[in-house]
mmCIF file of C-alpha atoms in Angstrom:
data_model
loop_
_atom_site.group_PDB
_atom_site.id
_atom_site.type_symbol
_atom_site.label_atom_id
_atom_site.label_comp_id
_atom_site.label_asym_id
_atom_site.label_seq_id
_atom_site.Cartn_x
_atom_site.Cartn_y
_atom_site.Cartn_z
ATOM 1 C CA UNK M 1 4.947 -18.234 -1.224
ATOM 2 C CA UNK M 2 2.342 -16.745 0.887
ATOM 3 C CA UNK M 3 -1.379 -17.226 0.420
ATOM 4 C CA UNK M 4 -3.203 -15.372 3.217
ATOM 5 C CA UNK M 5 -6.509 -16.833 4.782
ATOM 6 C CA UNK M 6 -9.335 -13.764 4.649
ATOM 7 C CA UNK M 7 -10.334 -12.043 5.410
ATOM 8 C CA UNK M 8 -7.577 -10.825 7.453
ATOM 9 C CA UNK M 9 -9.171 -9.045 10.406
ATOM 10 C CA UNK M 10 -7.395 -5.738 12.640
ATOM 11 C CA UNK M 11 -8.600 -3.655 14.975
ATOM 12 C CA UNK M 12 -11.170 -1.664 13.340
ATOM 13 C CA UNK M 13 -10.564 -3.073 10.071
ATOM 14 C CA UNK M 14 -11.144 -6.304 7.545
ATOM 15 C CA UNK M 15 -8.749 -6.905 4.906
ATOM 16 C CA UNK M 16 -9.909 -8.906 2.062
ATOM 17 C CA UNK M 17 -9.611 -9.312 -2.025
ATOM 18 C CA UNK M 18 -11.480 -6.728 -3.952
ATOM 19 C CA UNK M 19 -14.240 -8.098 -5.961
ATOM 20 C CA UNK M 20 -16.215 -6.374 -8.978
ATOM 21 C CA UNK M 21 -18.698 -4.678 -6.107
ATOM 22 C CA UNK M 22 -15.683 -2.476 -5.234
ATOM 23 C CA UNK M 23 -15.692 -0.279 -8.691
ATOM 24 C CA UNK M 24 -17.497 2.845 -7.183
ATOM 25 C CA UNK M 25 -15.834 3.167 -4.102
ATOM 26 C CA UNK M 26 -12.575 2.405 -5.305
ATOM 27 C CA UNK M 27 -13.113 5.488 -7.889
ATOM 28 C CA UNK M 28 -14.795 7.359 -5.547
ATOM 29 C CA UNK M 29 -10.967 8.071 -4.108
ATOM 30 C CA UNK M 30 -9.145 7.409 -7.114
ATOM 31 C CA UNK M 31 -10.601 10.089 -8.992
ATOM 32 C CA UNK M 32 -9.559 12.489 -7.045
ATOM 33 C CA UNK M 33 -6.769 15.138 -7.529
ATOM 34 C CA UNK M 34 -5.625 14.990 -3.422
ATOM 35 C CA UNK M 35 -5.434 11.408 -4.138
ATOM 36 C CA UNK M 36 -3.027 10.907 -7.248
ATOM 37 C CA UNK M 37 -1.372 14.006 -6.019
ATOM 38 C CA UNK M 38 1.889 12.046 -4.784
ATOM 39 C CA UNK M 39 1.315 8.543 -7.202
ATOM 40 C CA UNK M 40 2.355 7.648 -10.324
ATOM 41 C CA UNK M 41 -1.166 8.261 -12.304
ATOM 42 C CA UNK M 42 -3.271 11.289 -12.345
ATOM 43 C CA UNK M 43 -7.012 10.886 -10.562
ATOM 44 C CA UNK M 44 -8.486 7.894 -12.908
ATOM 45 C CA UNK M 45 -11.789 7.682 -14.973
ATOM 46 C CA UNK M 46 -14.320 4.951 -13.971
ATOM 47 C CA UNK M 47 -12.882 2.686 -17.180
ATOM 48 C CA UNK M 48 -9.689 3.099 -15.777
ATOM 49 C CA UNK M 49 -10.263 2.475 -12.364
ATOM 50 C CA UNK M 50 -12.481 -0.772 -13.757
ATOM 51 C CA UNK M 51 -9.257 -1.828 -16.121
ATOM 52 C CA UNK M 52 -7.190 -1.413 -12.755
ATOM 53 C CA UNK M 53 -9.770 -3.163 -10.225
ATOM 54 C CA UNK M 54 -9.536 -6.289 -12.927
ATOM 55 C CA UNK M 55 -6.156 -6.471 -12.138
ATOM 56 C CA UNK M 56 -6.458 -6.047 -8.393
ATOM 57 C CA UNK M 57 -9.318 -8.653 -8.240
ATOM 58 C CA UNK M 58 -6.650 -11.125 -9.304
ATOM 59 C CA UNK M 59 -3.752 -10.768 -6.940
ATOM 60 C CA UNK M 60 -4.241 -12.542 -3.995
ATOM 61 C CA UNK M 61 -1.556 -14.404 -3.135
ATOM 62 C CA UNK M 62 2.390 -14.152 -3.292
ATOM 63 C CA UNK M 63 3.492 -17.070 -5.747
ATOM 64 C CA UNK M 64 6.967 -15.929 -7.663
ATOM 65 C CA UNK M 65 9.003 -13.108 -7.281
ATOM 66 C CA UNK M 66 7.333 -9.600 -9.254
ATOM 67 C CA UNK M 67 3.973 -10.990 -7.355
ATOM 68 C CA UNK M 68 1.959 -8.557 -5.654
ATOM 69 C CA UNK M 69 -0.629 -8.771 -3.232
ATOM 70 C CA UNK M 70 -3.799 -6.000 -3.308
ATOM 71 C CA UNK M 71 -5.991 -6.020 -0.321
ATOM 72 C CA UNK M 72 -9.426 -3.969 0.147
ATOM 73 C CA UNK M 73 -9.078 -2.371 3.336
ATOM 74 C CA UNK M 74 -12.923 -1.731 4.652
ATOM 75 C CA UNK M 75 -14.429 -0.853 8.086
ATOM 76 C CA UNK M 76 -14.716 -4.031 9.993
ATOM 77 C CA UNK M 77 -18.394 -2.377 11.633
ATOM 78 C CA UNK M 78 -19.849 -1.504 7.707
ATOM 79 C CA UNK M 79 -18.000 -3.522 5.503
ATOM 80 C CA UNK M 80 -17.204 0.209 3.551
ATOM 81 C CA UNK M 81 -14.263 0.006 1.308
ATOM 82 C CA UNK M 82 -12.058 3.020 2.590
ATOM 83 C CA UNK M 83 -8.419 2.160 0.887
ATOM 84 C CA UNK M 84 -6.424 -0.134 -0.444
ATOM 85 C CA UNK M 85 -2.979 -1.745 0.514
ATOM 86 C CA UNK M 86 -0.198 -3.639 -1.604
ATOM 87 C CA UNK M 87 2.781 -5.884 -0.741
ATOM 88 C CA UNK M 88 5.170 -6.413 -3.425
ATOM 89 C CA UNK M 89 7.492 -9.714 -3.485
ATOM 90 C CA UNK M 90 10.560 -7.821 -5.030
ATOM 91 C CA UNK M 91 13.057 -10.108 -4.664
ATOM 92 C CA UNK M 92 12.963 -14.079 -3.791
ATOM 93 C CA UNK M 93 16.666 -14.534 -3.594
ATOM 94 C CA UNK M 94 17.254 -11.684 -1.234
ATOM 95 C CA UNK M 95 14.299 -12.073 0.485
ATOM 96 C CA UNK M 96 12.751 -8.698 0.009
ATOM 97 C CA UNK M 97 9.744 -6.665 -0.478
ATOM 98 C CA UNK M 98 7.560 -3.215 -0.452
ATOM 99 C CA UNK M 99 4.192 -2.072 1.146
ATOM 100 C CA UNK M 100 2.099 0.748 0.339
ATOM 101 C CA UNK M 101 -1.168 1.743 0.683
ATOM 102 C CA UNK M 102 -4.093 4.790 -0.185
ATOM 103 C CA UNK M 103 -6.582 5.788 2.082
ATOM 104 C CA UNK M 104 -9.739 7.627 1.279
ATOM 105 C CA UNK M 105 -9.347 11.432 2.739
ATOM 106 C CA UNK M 106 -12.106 10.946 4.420
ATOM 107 C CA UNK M 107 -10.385 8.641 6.260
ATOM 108 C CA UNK M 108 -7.115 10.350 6.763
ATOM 109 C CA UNK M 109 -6.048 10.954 10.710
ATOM 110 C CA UNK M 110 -7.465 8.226 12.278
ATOM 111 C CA UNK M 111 -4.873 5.359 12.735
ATOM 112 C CA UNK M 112 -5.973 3.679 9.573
ATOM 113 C CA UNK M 113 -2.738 3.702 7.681
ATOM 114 C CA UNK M 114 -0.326 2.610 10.402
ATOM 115 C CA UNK M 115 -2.785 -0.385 11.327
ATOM 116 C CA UNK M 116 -2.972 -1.581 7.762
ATOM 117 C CA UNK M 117 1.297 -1.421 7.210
ATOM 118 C CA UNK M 118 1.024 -3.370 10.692
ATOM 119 C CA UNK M 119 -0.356 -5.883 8.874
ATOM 120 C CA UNK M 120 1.590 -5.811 5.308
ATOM 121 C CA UNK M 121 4.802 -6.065 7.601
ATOM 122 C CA UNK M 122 3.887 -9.270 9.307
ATOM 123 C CA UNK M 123 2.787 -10.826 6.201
ATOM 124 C CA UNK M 124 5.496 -10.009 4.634
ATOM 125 C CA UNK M 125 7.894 -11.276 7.636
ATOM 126 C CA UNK M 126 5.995 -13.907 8.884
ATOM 127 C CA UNK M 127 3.992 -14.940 6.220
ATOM 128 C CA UNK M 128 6.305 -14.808 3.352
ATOM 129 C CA UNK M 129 9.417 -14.892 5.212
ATOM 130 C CA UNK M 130 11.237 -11.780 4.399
ATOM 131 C CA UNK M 131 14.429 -10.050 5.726
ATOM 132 C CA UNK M 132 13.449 -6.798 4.415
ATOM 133 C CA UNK M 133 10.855 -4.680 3.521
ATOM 134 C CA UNK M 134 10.979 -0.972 1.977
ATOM 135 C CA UNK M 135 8.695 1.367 1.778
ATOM 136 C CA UNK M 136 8.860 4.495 -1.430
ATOM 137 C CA UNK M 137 6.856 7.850 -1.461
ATOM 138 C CA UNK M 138 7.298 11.047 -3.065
ATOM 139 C CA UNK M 139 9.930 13.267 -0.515
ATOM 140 C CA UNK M 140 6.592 16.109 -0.823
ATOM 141 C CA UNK M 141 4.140 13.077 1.117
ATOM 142 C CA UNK M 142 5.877 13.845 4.874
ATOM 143 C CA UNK M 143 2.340 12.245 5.793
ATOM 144 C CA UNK M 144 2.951 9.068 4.911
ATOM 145 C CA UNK M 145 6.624 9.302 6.196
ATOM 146 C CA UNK M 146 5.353 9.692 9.025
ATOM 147 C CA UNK M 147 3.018 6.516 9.042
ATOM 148 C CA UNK M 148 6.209 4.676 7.857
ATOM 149 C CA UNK M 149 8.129 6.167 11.454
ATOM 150 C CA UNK M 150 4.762 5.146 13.462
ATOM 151 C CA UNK M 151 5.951 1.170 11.957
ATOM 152 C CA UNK M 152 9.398 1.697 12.912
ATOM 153 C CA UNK M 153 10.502 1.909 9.809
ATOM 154 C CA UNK M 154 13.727 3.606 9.050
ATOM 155 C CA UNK M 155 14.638 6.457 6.841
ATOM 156 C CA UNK M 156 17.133 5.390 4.578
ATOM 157 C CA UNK M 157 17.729 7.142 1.565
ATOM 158 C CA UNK M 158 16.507 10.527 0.309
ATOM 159 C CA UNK M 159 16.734 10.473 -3.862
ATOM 160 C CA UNK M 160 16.748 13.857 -5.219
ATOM 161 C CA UNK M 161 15.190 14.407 -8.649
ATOM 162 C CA UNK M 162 15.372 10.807 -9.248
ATOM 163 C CA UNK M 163 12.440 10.386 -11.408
ATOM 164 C CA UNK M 164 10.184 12.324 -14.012
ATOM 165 C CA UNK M 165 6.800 12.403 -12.571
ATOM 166 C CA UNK M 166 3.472 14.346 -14.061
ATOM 167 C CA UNK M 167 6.189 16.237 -16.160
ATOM 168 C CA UNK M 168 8.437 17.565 -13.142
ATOM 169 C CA UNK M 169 11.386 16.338 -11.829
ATOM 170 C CA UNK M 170 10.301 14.372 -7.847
ATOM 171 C CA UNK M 171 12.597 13.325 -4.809
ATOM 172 C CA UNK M 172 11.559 9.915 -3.410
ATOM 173 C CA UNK M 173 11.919 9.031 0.004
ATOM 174 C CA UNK M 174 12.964 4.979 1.056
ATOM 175 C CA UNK M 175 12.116 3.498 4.391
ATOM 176 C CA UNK M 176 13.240 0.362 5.266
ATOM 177 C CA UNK M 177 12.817 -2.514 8.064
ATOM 178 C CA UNK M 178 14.414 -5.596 8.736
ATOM 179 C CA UNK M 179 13.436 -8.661 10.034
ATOM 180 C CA UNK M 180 15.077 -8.620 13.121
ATOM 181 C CA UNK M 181 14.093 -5.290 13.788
ATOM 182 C CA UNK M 182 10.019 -6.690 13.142
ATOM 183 C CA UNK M 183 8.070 -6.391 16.056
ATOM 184 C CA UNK M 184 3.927 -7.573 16.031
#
């Protein structure tokens, strides 16, 4: 079980729950087509982003197994929401889980996304207490790959045409760390 104390403060940034305030900046990247390009979804309406920021608003802690944790990732000098990240309890018996996260373009190349999976890994290995943590993307998104090196994650497993995705056959890509190999 993990319930983090927020916010949760980095470097540069302040993770925290989203709240109802977040709706326009949230869509303001999920809308967009460079965005969903390498997701599940395709760029989201404002009443879908609002149905999905509902849902977000609510997870804030890791109680069972299937829980998942959404943070707002924001500017710790403006408070401006400028991604989101997720950890994913996947599995309580073997002691696993998953991180991801989506930064606004505008916020692309700047450390952002390596100092935010900083983060998800030691809440999920220190907070939660996990031996393993995995992290999935589209074989196409070698940007995020990298991020996932930057962590010292590993590259595990290369899955070609695994899944139907937006109507085309996609290749994921699985990093993985262990706990052992977890450094802060």
């Amino acid at each position: 079980m993990l319930k983090p104390h927020y916010p949760i403060l980095t470097d540069r940034l302040l993770l925290r729950p989203f709240t109802p305030d977040d709706l326009h900046p949230l869509h303001a990247y999920e809308s967009r087509p460079d965005v969903a390009r390498y997701l599940y979804w395709e760029p989201r309406d404002l009443d879908t982003v609002r149905t999905f920021l509902e849902k977000k608003i609510t997870r804030v802690a890791l109680l069972n197994e299937g829980d998942a944790l959404d943070l707002a990732i924001t500017l710790r000098e403006s408070g401006q929401l400028i991604g989101n990240g997720v950890l994913i309890w996947t599995s309580q018996q073997h002691r696993q889980g998953e991180i991801g996260y989506i930064l606004h373009p505008d916020h692309h190349r700047r450390g952002y996304a390596p100092e935010v999976g900083r983060e998800l890994l030691r809440l999920g290995f220190e907070g939660l207490g996990l031996h393993r943590i995995v992290g999935r993307l589209d074989a196409r998104n070698t940007a995020s790959g990298r991020v996932l090196e930057k962590l010292g994650m590993r590259r595990e497993a290369h899955l070609i045409d695994n899944e139907q995705v937006k109507g085309e056959w996609s290749s994921e890509v699985i990093y993985a760390m262990l706990d052992s190999e977890w450094t802060p």
